[in-house]
């Protein structure tokens, strides 16, 4: 279908472009920008006056819960939520049941995503069989089946010997390895940042060293093996500076931060509010500010860390609740809030949500270049909306932002030139 | 980055404990934590406890204050001592008491806490006395009970044990009369101690200016200062000029998890003996929430010696629990 997006402000940092321009789409790709191609007839024209036209966002970390946890969410429900929030591609973690450690599970996920017809779902295959941390998974087979990376996330239960060999083996097949930097022994039974809140509420703390010790190890192993390593969900100021130094030394290491980590701190846990029980934990205000600085400086991409849950998962005493926020639908308004507050530029926003993640994954999306797949979202920045059950598509209502007014909403989303969301 | 200073938090604050614990008139509705309660409320608890102190000495050890009320002791974690004193306190107030040991009943069959609570509410319980191994369990239950039901925290994880703290305050008041000029030291596993957290909060609220915690670094919370206490790793320095020493119980599992080398070394560094008692003031008072590991936390000679008020604490435990039950169920006038 030929689609014309008219009069929108096109924000495309990958090409250094920011200005009002028409976008012409044909055969699922961006056919032209500004000038109408010869013989082009639009079958659908979208008037994007006063709106922003951006490359669709690519999420580096989401649990879609299918197969195995359909009482929490499904690929259909979450990929629909994703496109409503501007995402055109979502990477899913291998923590399903059965674990995503065989081509057949990868195929099942890809089939479900295609059947649903919303966002592209990009599976991360398990790094080890059953995510148990002992035996390497058949990474070559997983890659052939469509996995864009291999990952041990959301766990990090793997010893240094297996980890080193897994990185060597992944390097052989040129596979990106996505890891959650967390020393599980230091973390132990921790459920909040070790600091004021853990001291006051008597909750087991997770010290910053649980993250930095794991990162220090990974930097050495990434350098030695030459494997490409992506750290998903970092939470501390120290991690940002370690990563900056590693990148400066040309070690192939990238990282992302969950969008809510740029806003919330340990104090938001308040008096045992389980909606703020997340992994990694919310840390101090200075950690939060350093994470934002990392995004501004291009050291970090931004991911959702989407963890949808059924209501019962949060209805227990704090340490017994399941960690995680259903976050796909709040990422854009949270990032736009930073733009509103002039803490982040619009092009930095697009880089961190679209171009950066695409580059990490080696995709041709994340930009609005002529010839690129037409994965696009259109945003009405000034529209305000309230987070409530009517306005929410994820099956998980576990968000601390329930009842909040948010500013900035997606009006249209296109995946491969096909309108998958439009109001 | 120069432009970034303070991205405003976008979150709602969770309701703080005072809003949950107090009713619209500012009276105690639940008793979950000492934190955020005023000096007046803590004093009222001790005053009401004082008025109940004589009940145990009467021929008929009962007052009709809570006649017709149903109190459920809901123990998700095993306890003999605390449950017994709550049981006795409720019976002396003429309430009907049910003791449920959930550690060996419903939830082990997979029933959720909420389902347990709903079932007991359907039986018209008026009060839950809750003990649970998770920090925050009493808050969770208080957030989920019907408006007429009161919740008393009998110990949640490492978070709070407010009735224990108040019986300790009541005992200190009996012995020392005034809090404002006291130096108080708490010795032992502060990190895992719900008793210590509640004591530190109560001592601060009641005006104690010098609160010390004495322990190895492995058994201290990371941010002791924010609790309003000073940390000492040396017993002699920590006990200097102290009026009250509160010992904490040491759990055996601390050795297994590499927090301490041995009971022997712990006793050598932090155990209380008659010689070490001499570092403190001559009229120092020694307390312990019980049960004592003799020879680990303290010598038998100290536990049974002239400075010890350990059995007085046990007696006071019943009066303080009677006071808290009475106040939360709204009968303070009858009691006073």
XYZ file of C-alpha atoms in Angstrom:
759
model
C 0.000 0.000 0.000
C 1.230 3.480 -0.865
C 1.096 5.796 2.118
C 1.801 9.506 2.337
C 2.578 11.102 5.702
C 2.041 14.833 5.177
C 3.280 17.919 6.982
C 4.855 16.169 9.938
C 8.050 17.188 11.690
C 10.440 14.407 10.729
C 12.962 13.621 13.459
C 15.693 11.311 12.214
C 18.969 11.697 14.093
C 20.540 8.786 12.182
C 20.532 11.054 9.135
C 20.968 14.250 11.107
C 17.577 15.448 9.966
C 14.935 17.397 11.862
C 12.349 19.348 9.870
C 8.910 19.360 8.286
C 8.825 17.019 5.327
C 6.435 14.618 3.597
C 7.236 10.913 3.766
C 6.302 8.651 0.841
C 5.980 4.942 1.503
C 5.638 2.161 -1.043
C 6.174 -1.602 -0.943
C 6.794 -1.495 2.787
C 9.770 0.822 2.444
C 10.487 4.512 2.579
C 10.324 5.479 -1.072
C 11.132 9.152 -0.798
C 11.352 12.110 1.559
C 10.179 15.592 0.544
C 9.733 15.038 -3.164
C 6.890 12.968 -4.510
C 8.172 10.036 -6.555
C 7.001 9.906 -10.148
C 3.694 8.114 -10.562
C 3.071 7.903 -6.773
C -0.573 7.707 -5.780
C -1.273 7.589 -2.081
C -3.883 5.045 -1.054
C -3.720 6.411 2.467
C -2.766 9.931 3.438
C -1.984 10.717 7.062
C -2.068 14.367 8.008
C 0.727 14.747 10.555
C 0.492 18.518 10.966
C 1.792 19.530 14.414
C 2.953 15.983 14.965
C 6.321 14.307 15.047
C 7.283 11.573 12.618
C 9.942 9.294 14.048
C 11.532 5.956 13.308
C 9.635 3.259 15.211
C 11.139 2.361 18.575
C 13.024 -0.871 19.125
C 12.794 -2.388 22.593
C 15.876 -4.224 23.810
C 14.252 -5.925 26.768
C 10.740 -7.195 27.278
C 9.202 -10.329 28.678
C 6.179 -11.201 26.558
C 5.256 -14.214 28.760
C 4.282 -16.558 25.934
C 4.645 -19.507 25.866
C 4.018 -20.546 29.441
C 2.742 -17.518 31.313
C -0.350 -16.556 29.347
C -2.105 -15.622 32.610
C 0.307 -12.683 32.738
C 0.335 -11.660 29.070
C 0.440 -12.945 25.521
C 2.456 -12.046 22.460
C -0.736 -10.675 20.898
C -1.637 -8.494 23.891
C 1.856 -7.121 24.409
C 2.773 -6.574 20.758
C -0.488 -4.643 20.388
C 0.433 -2.558 23.448
C 3.871 -2.050 21.913
C 2.641 -0.528 18.641
C 0.237 1.729 20.540
C 3.301 3.073 22.336
C 5.410 3.674 19.213
C 7.379 0.425 19.230
C 7.720 -1.331 15.896
C 10.036 -4.069 17.147
C 10.328 -5.743 20.531
C 13.082 -8.086 21.632
C 11.741 -10.782 23.912
C 13.733 -12.444 26.660
C 14.062 -16.241 26.663
C 12.416 -16.697 30.100
C 9.404 -18.580 28.786
C 8.135 -22.084 29.592
C 9.482 -24.004 27.818
C 12.583 -21.826 27.766
C 13.440 -20.291 24.404
C 16.422 -22.592 23.933
C 15.315 -24.476 20.804
C 14.420 -23.409 17.262
C 10.879 -24.718 17.737
C 10.142 -22.289 20.557
C 11.667 -19.452 18.533
C 9.460 -20.444 15.605
C 6.375 -20.591 17.812
C 7.042 -17.043 19.040
C 7.646 -15.734 15.521
C 4.452 -17.423 14.290
C 2.406 -15.952 17.142
C 3.824 -12.507 16.446
C 3.044 -12.770 12.754
C -0.452 -14.028 13.454
C -1.046 -11.086 15.808
C 0.229 -8.692 13.154
C 1.397 -5.818 15.348
C 5.069 -5.241 16.248
C 7.962 -7.304 14.975
C 9.028 -9.652 17.730
C 12.759 -10.355 17.806
C 13.538 -13.341 20.009
C 16.616 -13.632 22.197
C 17.565 -17.298 22.377
C 18.721 -18.712 25.695
C 22.503 -18.629 26.196
C 22.389 -21.896 28.147
C 20.012 -24.841 27.998
C 16.977 -24.174 30.171
C 18.666 -20.919 31.286
C 20.274 -23.136 33.872
C 23.792 -21.863 33.328
C 25.443 -25.239 32.678
C 25.253 -26.336 29.025
C 25.603 -24.065 25.986
C 22.464 -23.806 23.890
C 22.571 -24.597 20.168
C 23.276 -20.997 19.296
C 23.834 -21.584 15.601
C 20.448 -23.277 15.311
C 18.807 -20.482 17.301
C 20.363 -17.901 15.000
C 19.090 -19.749 11.918
C 15.630 -19.855 13.509
C 15.576 -16.070 13.748
C 17.039 -15.210 17.140
C 18.752 -11.816 16.984
C 20.884 -12.478 20.071
C 21.468 -14.980 22.833
C 20.800 -14.101 26.431
C 20.814 -15.382 29.985
C 18.460 -12.564 31.089
C 16.524 -11.970 33.217
C 18.723 -14.219 35.352
C 22.482 -14.126 35.573
C 23.006 -17.544 37.109
C 26.105 -18.542 35.244
C 29.603 -19.212 36.506
C 32.643 -17.480 35.076
C 33.902 -20.536 33.218
C 30.620 -21.235 31.403
C 30.201 -17.525 30.738
C 33.641 -17.212 29.154
C 33.048 -20.232 26.924
C 29.565 -19.023 25.987
C 31.064 -15.698 24.882
C 33.734 -17.473 22.830
C 31.110 -19.671 21.193
C 28.735 -16.777 20.503
C 31.635 -14.884 18.951
C 32.223 -17.823 16.589
C 28.708 -17.324 15.202
C 28.870 -13.541 15.431
C 25.973 -13.469 17.874
C 25.272 -10.582 20.194
C 25.150 -11.691 23.848
C 22.645 -9.860 26.049
C 23.250 -10.113 29.782
C 21.786 -8.671 32.924
C 24.767 -7.519 34.973
C 24.028 -8.923 38.383
C 26.182 -10.983 40.702
C 23.558 -13.337 42.063
C 25.581 -14.232 45.148
C 26.019 -10.613 46.200
C 22.378 -9.919 45.374
C 21.332 -12.967 47.426
C 17.724 -12.382 48.555
C 17.916 -8.623 48.102
C 14.803 -6.872 46.837
C 15.607 -3.132 47.131
C 18.679 -0.906 46.806
C 21.001 -1.272 49.775
C 20.766 2.172 51.333
C 18.325 4.319 53.256
C 15.241 2.284 52.367
C 16.697 -1.138 53.086
C 18.049 0.159 56.398
C 14.722 1.678 57.406
C 12.294 -0.992 56.239
C 14.443 -4.002 57.071
C 14.244 -5.212 53.475
C 17.218 -7.199 52.192
C 19.395 -4.799 50.198
C 21.069 -5.189 46.808
C 24.376 -3.305 46.961
C 25.692 -1.457 43.914
C 28.558 -3.953 43.897
C 26.084 -6.658 42.795
C 26.049 -4.772 39.498
C 29.605 -3.436 39.283
C 31.306 -6.736 40.147
C 29.370 -8.416 37.317
C 30.236 -5.600 34.898
C 33.924 -5.684 35.806
C 33.973 -9.397 35.040
C 32.096 -8.927 31.770
C 34.375 -6.137 30.578
C 37.387 -8.425 31.004
C 35.668 -11.355 29.308
C 34.304 -9.238 26.449
C 37.750 -7.798 25.823
C 39.456 -11.173 25.927
C 36.923 -13.060 23.807
C 36.052 -10.220 21.436
C 32.368 -11.113 21.788
C 29.769 -8.372 21.423
C 28.100 -7.938 24.803
C 25.031 -5.880 25.567
C 24.119 -5.196 29.206
C 20.404 -4.809 29.707
C 18.993 -2.796 32.577
C 21.830 -1.065 34.355
C 20.979 0.884 37.476
C 23.967 2.687 39.002
C 26.202 5.696 38.400
C 29.290 3.522 38.759
C 28.065 1.217 36.003
C 27.744 4.196 33.650
C 31.315 5.284 34.231
C 32.667 1.739 33.905
C 30.834 1.401 30.624
C 32.068 4.744 29.334
C 35.659 3.669 30.010
C 35.134 0.280 28.332
C 33.647 1.942 25.250
C 36.529 4.409 25.181
C 38.879 1.417 25.153
C 36.991 0.062 22.118
C 35.594 -2.948 23.939
C 32.472 -4.135 22.138
C 30.075 -3.426 24.962
C 26.776 -1.551 24.903
C 24.058 -1.141 27.510
C 20.534 0.039 28.137
C 18.636 1.499 31.045
C 14.941 0.992 31.740
C 13.053 4.262 31.197
C 11.541 4.280 34.696
C 15.066 4.249 36.168
C 15.481 7.782 34.774
C 12.634 8.981 37.010
C 12.214 6.885 40.110
C 14.467 6.341 43.120
C 14.589 4.001 46.108
C 12.514 6.487 48.100
C 9.547 5.760 45.845
C 9.277 2.349 47.499
C 7.717 4.422 50.300
C 6.136 2.031 52.724
C 6.354 -1.313 50.959
C 4.643 -0.338 47.679
C 5.099 -3.469 45.570
C 4.576 -1.550 42.323
C 8.091 -0.209 42.869
C 9.553 -3.692 43.356
C 11.717 -3.914 40.234
C 14.885 -5.667 39.159
C 17.391 -4.083 39.027
C 16.251 -2.050 42.025
C 15.521 1.670 42.017
C 18.627 3.321 43.417
C 19.602 6.767 44.684
C 18.887 10.142 43.088
C 22.540 10.499 42.074
C 22.410 7.115 40.332
C 19.289 8.224 38.493
C 20.943 11.452 37.357
C 24.061 9.627 36.147
C 21.914 7.186 34.159
C 20.229 10.115 32.437
C 23.632 11.643 31.713
C 24.601 8.309 30.154
C 21.598 8.513 27.821
C 22.340 12.127 26.915
C 25.945 11.258 26.112
C 24.917 8.281 23.983
C 26.554 5.717 26.274
C 23.198 4.096 27.014
C 20.138 3.172 25.010
C 16.733 3.090 26.674
C 14.643 -0.042 27.018
C 11.290 -0.729 28.630
C 12.250 -3.630 30.888
C 8.616 -4.603 30.347
C 7.482 -7.196 32.912
C 3.700 -7.606 32.814
C 2.120 -9.443 35.745
C -1.308 -10.613 36.842
C -2.712 -8.681 39.824
C -1.984 -11.494 42.300
C 1.756 -11.296 41.589
C 1.836 -7.971 43.468
C -0.633 -8.912 46.214
C 1.677 -10.174 48.930
C 4.181 -8.738 51.400
C 6.847 -6.801 49.452
C 9.666 -9.403 49.396
C 7.255 -12.099 48.204
C 5.897 -10.077 45.283
C 7.261 -10.585 41.780
C 9.533 -7.782 40.570
C 8.753 -5.756 37.480
C 6.702 -3.004 35.898
C 4.434 -3.278 32.882
C 6.224 -0.473 31.141
C 5.948 -0.521 27.337
C 3.188 2.082 27.357
C 4.878 4.552 29.690
C 8.324 4.740 28.060
C 7.491 7.441 25.503
C 5.661 9.814 27.887
C 8.421 9.375 30.474
C 11.052 10.215 27.862
C 9.028 13.157 26.530
C 8.809 14.488 30.082
C 12.612 14.686 30.098
C 12.475 16.525 26.755
C 9.862 18.906 28.203
C 12.130 19.567 31.156
C 15.011 20.234 28.724
C 17.072 17.437 30.220
C 17.100 15.552 26.912
C 16.826 16.674 23.294
C 14.283 15.195 20.937
C 17.014 13.724 18.767
C 18.598 12.125 21.845
C 15.188 10.637 22.630
C 14.928 9.086 19.166
C 18.524 7.901 19.247
C 18.057 6.168 22.580
C 14.758 4.488 21.648
C 15.168 3.725 17.948
C 18.499 4.301 16.271
C 20.720 3.154 19.150
C 18.920 -0.166 19.740
C 18.743 -0.852 15.973
C 22.490 -0.382 15.652
C 23.145 -2.678 18.603
C 21.024 -5.370 16.955
C 22.374 -4.693 13.470
C 18.950 -3.875 11.999
C 18.273 -1.590 9.053
C 15.481 0.126 10.988
C 15.764 2.939 13.531
C 16.161 5.545 10.809
C 14.086 7.107 8.054
C 16.544 6.567 5.206
C 15.213 6.068 1.706
C 15.017 2.324 1.116
C 14.757 1.453 4.806
C 11.761 -0.545 6.057
C 8.895 1.829 6.818
C 8.852 1.272 10.592
C 7.506 4.594 11.738
C 5.592 6.138 14.609
C 3.788 9.442 14.670
C 3.504 11.278 17.950
C 1.256 14.034 19.188
C 3.561 15.481 21.816
C 1.072 17.754 23.547
C -1.794 15.312 23.966
C -2.428 14.436 27.589
C -3.997 11.218 28.695
C -4.635 9.402 31.900
C -3.314 5.968 32.691
C -6.304 3.839 33.555
C -7.777 0.530 32.528
C -9.573 1.956 29.492
C -6.400 3.503 28.111
C -4.177 0.517 28.693
C -3.499 -2.367 26.350
C -0.930 -4.514 28.138
C -2.490 -7.348 30.050
C -0.314 -6.370 33.031
C -1.723 -3.407 34.993
C 1.308 -3.442 37.290
C 2.421 0.141 36.823
C 3.222 2.699 39.519
C 1.829 5.313 37.137
C -1.769 4.135 37.372
C -3.965 7.235 37.616
C -1.214 9.555 36.380
C -1.656 12.178 33.681
C 0.831 11.538 30.901
C 1.772 13.883 28.084
C 2.561 12.667 24.594
C 0.741 9.989 22.703
C 1.255 7.913 19.592
C -1.351 8.522 16.889
C -0.152 6.121 14.174
C 2.340 3.296 13.926
C 3.511 1.623 10.731
C 5.422 -1.640 10.554
C 6.928 -2.480 7.164
C 4.706 0.168 5.632
C 1.550 -1.333 7.090
C -0.666 0.663 9.430
C -0.771 -1.408 12.637
C -2.005 1.293 14.984
C -4.057 4.385 14.226
C -6.651 6.343 16.128
C 26.159 16.595 31.645
C 25.523 20.080 32.931
C 21.859 20.489 32.069
C 20.652 17.575 34.177
C 20.087 18.239 37.820
C 17.009 16.732 39.322
C 14.489 14.998 37.101
C 11.389 15.206 39.228
C 10.109 11.904 40.445
C 6.917 11.090 38.637
C 5.607 8.720 41.227
C 2.861 8.913 43.765
C 4.056 8.377 47.286
C 2.795 5.238 48.874
C 0.596 6.038 51.867
C 2.984 6.482 54.775
C 2.606 4.490 57.933
C 0.986 7.266 59.964
C -1.894 7.587 57.525
C -2.423 3.861 57.648
C -2.070 3.508 61.412
C -4.135 6.454 62.595
C -7.837 7.118 62.154
C -9.300 10.509 61.210
C -9.150 11.675 64.839
C -5.461 10.793 64.969
C -6.072 7.786 67.206
C -4.319 4.490 66.819
C -6.225 2.173 64.491
C -3.515 -0.342 63.672
C -0.167 -0.784 65.403
C 2.289 -1.691 62.667
C 5.417 0.295 63.418
C 6.684 2.874 65.890
C 7.899 4.984 62.973
C 5.908 8.174 62.407
C 3.958 7.873 65.675
C 4.117 10.906 67.962
C 5.619 11.072 71.427
C 2.086 11.598 72.770
C 0.865 8.317 71.329
C 3.876 6.383 72.625
C 3.369 7.969 76.058
C -0.340 7.103 75.977
C 0.512 3.459 75.279
C 2.815 3.406 78.305
C 0.258 5.198 80.499
C -2.482 2.747 79.605
C -0.041 -0.139 80.169
C 0.650 1.288 83.628
C -3.069 1.172 84.401
C -3.174 -2.492 83.378
C -0.085 -3.481 85.356
C -2.091 -4.375 88.447
C -4.432 -6.786 86.633
C -1.849 -9.555 86.786
C -1.701 -9.250 90.563
C -5.450 -9.524 91.132
C -7.083 -12.715 92.304
C -9.248 -12.646 89.186
C -6.794 -11.653 86.445
C -9.385 -10.232 84.083
C -10.976 -6.927 83.115
C -14.056 -6.755 80.883
C -12.617 -4.221 78.429
C -12.766 -6.290 75.245
C -15.621 -8.632 76.122
C -17.319 -9.859 72.963
C -14.360 -9.015 70.722
C -12.675 -11.711 68.674
C -8.911 -11.548 68.348
C -7.049 -13.821 65.958
C -3.367 -14.507 66.553
C -2.184 -15.066 63.011
C 1.315 -16.495 63.173
C 2.889 -17.208 59.782
C 6.195 -17.708 61.574
C 6.634 -19.884 64.622
C 6.822 -18.199 67.987
C 6.002 -19.401 71.452
C 6.886 -16.484 73.671
C 5.348 -13.594 71.771
C 2.210 -15.540 70.915
C 1.740 -16.583 74.527
C 1.917 -13.017 75.802
C -0.531 -11.782 73.159
C -2.809 -14.694 74.034
C -2.655 -13.880 77.726
C -3.118 -10.142 77.112
C -6.283 -10.769 75.075
C -7.680 -13.175 77.664
C -7.059 -10.741 80.519
C -9.092 -8.222 78.520
C -11.902 -10.829 78.281
C -11.682 -11.134 74.490
C -12.222 -14.383 72.629
C -8.919 -15.551 71.175
C -8.124 -17.877 68.311
C -4.519 -18.946 67.760
C -3.727 -19.850 64.177
C -0.336 -21.233 63.393
C -0.310 -20.716 59.635
C 3.249 -21.972 59.314
C 1.715 -25.432 59.635
C -1.760 -24.861 58.172
C -3.571 -23.124 55.315
C -0.881 -21.225 53.380
C 1.316 -24.288 53.253
C -1.529 -25.770 51.207
C -1.182 -22.830 48.820
C -3.853 -20.469 50.131
C -2.822 -16.835 49.678
C -2.613 -14.468 52.643
C -5.528 -12.498 51.222
C -7.736 -15.578 51.091
C -6.825 -16.410 54.682
C -7.734 -12.868 55.761
C -11.041 -12.889 53.846
C -12.029 -16.165 55.487
C -11.263 -14.925 58.978
C -13.104 -11.673 58.323
C -16.120 -13.712 57.283
C -15.997 -15.170 60.801
C -16.242 -11.583 62.148
C -12.784 -11.224 63.618
C -12.129 -7.786 65.135
C -8.363 -7.904 65.313
C -5.458 -9.713 63.713
C -2.206 -10.049 65.593
C 0.241 -10.860 62.813
C 3.692 -12.344 62.734
C 5.351 -13.084 59.380
C 8.868 -13.641 58.077
C 8.481 -10.988 55.328
C 9.191 -7.334 56.078
C 6.016 -5.410 55.254
C 3.579 -8.272 55.908
C 1.625 -6.393 58.592
C 1.348 -3.312 56.361
C 0.128 -5.507 53.536
C -2.580 -7.038 55.700
C -3.587 -3.671 57.198
C -3.968 -2.302 53.668
C -6.342 -5.114 52.844
C -8.623 -5.548 55.880
C -12.152 -4.235 56.308
C -12.448 -0.843 58.003
C -13.537 -2.170 61.412
C -10.654 -4.638 61.725
C -7.435 -3.668 63.542
C -4.019 -5.155 62.849
C -1.210 -5.427 65.377
C 2.249 -6.250 64.120
C 3.806 -8.989 66.249
C 6.975 -8.930 64.137
C 7.467 -8.711 60.347
C 10.737 -9.907 58.854
C 13.555 -7.554 59.781
C 11.254 -4.535 59.739
C 9.406 -3.911 62.996
C 8.334 -5.378 66.299
C 6.570 -2.400 67.827
C 5.011 -4.057 70.897
C 8.425 -5.421 71.911
C 9.906 -1.932 71.524
C 7.113 -0.393 73.602
C 7.451 -2.909 76.403
C 11.157 -2.089 76.447
C 10.387 1.645 76.598
C 7.869 1.010 79.363
C 10.516 -0.924 81.307
C 13.116 1.824 80.784
C 10.588 4.401 81.994
C 9.891 2.359 85.134
C 13.589 2.115 85.948
C 15.000 5.448 84.710
C 11.871 7.688 84.842
C 13.053 10.088 82.119
C 14.377 9.469 78.601
C 16.009 12.781 77.815
C 19.375 12.288 79.507
C 19.909 8.633 78.714
C 22.658 7.002 76.674
C 21.355 3.732 75.264
C 23.389 1.032 73.516
C 21.938 -1.830 71.487
C 24.329 -4.728 70.950
C 24.108 -7.478 68.361
C 22.574 -8.319 65.008
C 21.034 -4.943 64.144
C 20.839 -5.755 60.430
C 18.320 -8.566 60.815
C 16.597 -7.212 63.924
C 13.039 -5.940 63.768
C 13.326 -5.323 67.504
C 16.312 -2.983 67.081
C 14.674 -0.953 64.309
C 11.562 -0.365 66.405
C 13.599 0.394 69.534
C 15.748 2.965 67.735
C 12.644 4.707 66.393
C 10.941 4.700 69.805
C 14.058 5.943 71.622
C 14.420 8.782 69.108
C 10.776 9.787 69.419
C 10.933 9.701 73.218
C 13.894 12.086 73.214
C 16.944 9.910 73.830
C 19.866 11.881 72.403
C 22.596 9.245 72.305
C 21.573 5.956 70.727
C 24.391 3.574 69.881
C 24.485 0.309 68.031
C 27.403 -2.015 68.665
C 28.062 -4.813 66.186
C 30.483 -6.094 63.563
C 30.037 -4.398 60.169
C 28.405 -7.542 58.741
C 25.491 -7.199 61.149
C 24.819 -3.473 60.678
C 22.447 -1.893 58.124
C 24.298 0.005 55.392
C 22.869 3.360 56.437
C 22.737 3.250 60.244
C 23.096 7.018 60.467
C 19.782 7.564 58.694
C 18.096 5.552 61.443
C 19.323 8.016 64.057
C 21.934 5.851 65.755
C 25.731 5.877 65.999
C 27.628 2.720 65.078
C 30.459 1.247 67.135
C 32.602 -1.771 66.335
C 34.297 -1.719 69.720
C 32.347 -2.748 72.793
C 34.429 -0.759 75.256
C 34.003 2.523 73.377
C 30.358 1.804 72.699
C 29.541 1.121 76.350
C 31.331 4.144 77.744
C 28.978 6.101 80.018
C 25.908 4.125 78.941
C 22.708 4.016 81.077
C 20.885 1.194 79.312
C 22.235 -1.828 77.420
C 19.864 -3.753 75.172
C 21.194 -7.119 74.029
C 19.804 -8.799 70.898
C 19.456 -12.487 70.268
C 22.006 -13.980 67.874
C 20.582 -16.482 65.386
C 22.773 -19.532 64.769
C 22.275 -19.261 60.981
C 24.451 -16.103 60.881
C 27.526 -18.312 61.111
C 26.424 -20.446 58.161
C 25.951 -17.404 55.924
C 29.476 -16.066 56.516
C 28.377 -13.080 58.581
C 30.326 -14.241 61.634
C 33.139 -16.722 62.178
C 31.942 -18.373 65.389
C 29.876 -17.941 68.539
C 33.108 -18.033 70.481
C 34.617 -15.050 68.691
C 31.306 -13.191 68.842
C 31.155 -13.670 72.594
C 34.735 -12.521 72.941
C 34.083 -9.280 71.044
C 30.438 -8.495 71.783
C 29.298 -10.789 74.584
C 28.410 -9.109 77.861
C 30.316 -10.174 80.977
C 30.501 -8.621 84.422
C 33.924 -7.149 83.606
C 32.646 -5.496 80.421
C 29.603 -4.200 82.252
C 32.022 -2.000 84.194
C 32.612 0.098 81.026
C 29.080 1.437 81.412
C 27.629 3.606 84.195
C 27.506 1.958 87.643
C 23.699 1.923 87.647
C 23.413 0.544 84.100
C 20.294 -1.442 83.245
C 20.620 -4.591 81.105
C 17.785 -5.754 78.859
C 17.212 -8.634 76.428
C 14.063 -9.451 74.426
C 14.596 -13.176 75.026
C 15.114 -15.999 74.643
C 18.736 -15.632 75.772
C 21.637 -17.692 74.438
C 23.636 -17.821 77.636
C 27.332 -17.730 76.894
C 26.763 -16.284 73.412
C 25.200 -12.865 73.990
C 25.820 -12.652 77.707
C 27.096 -14.484 80.744
C 24.582 -16.118 83.050
C 25.928 -13.874 85.816
C 24.837 -10.773 83.872
C 21.499 -12.204 82.771
C 20.590 -13.098 86.337
C 22.488 -10.242 88.002
C 21.401 -7.092 89.758
C 21.449 -4.924 86.607
C 19.177 -7.240 84.645
C 15.477 -6.406 84.167
C 14.843 -9.253 81.745
C 11.977 -10.850 83.677
C 10.421 -7.440 84.340
C 10.342 -7.028 80.539
C 8.354 -10.253 80.219
C 5.803 -9.136 82.807
C 5.519 -5.723 81.153
C 4.987 -7.395 77.800
C 1.498 -8.449 78.825
C 0.464 -4.997 80.102
C 1.801 -3.236 76.997
C 0.018 -5.666 74.682
C -3.197 -5.170 76.662
C -2.739 -1.413 76.207
C -2.167 -1.629 72.461
C -5.134 -3.963 71.940
C -7.362 -1.658 73.966
C -6.244 1.510 72.197
C -6.560 0.113 68.685
C -10.024 -1.250 69.385
C -11.032 2.190 70.620
C -11.591 1.655 74.307
C -8.910 3.819 75.829
C -11.450 5.706 77.956
C -12.709 2.543 79.608
C -9.158 1.534 80.351
C -8.015 4.905 81.667
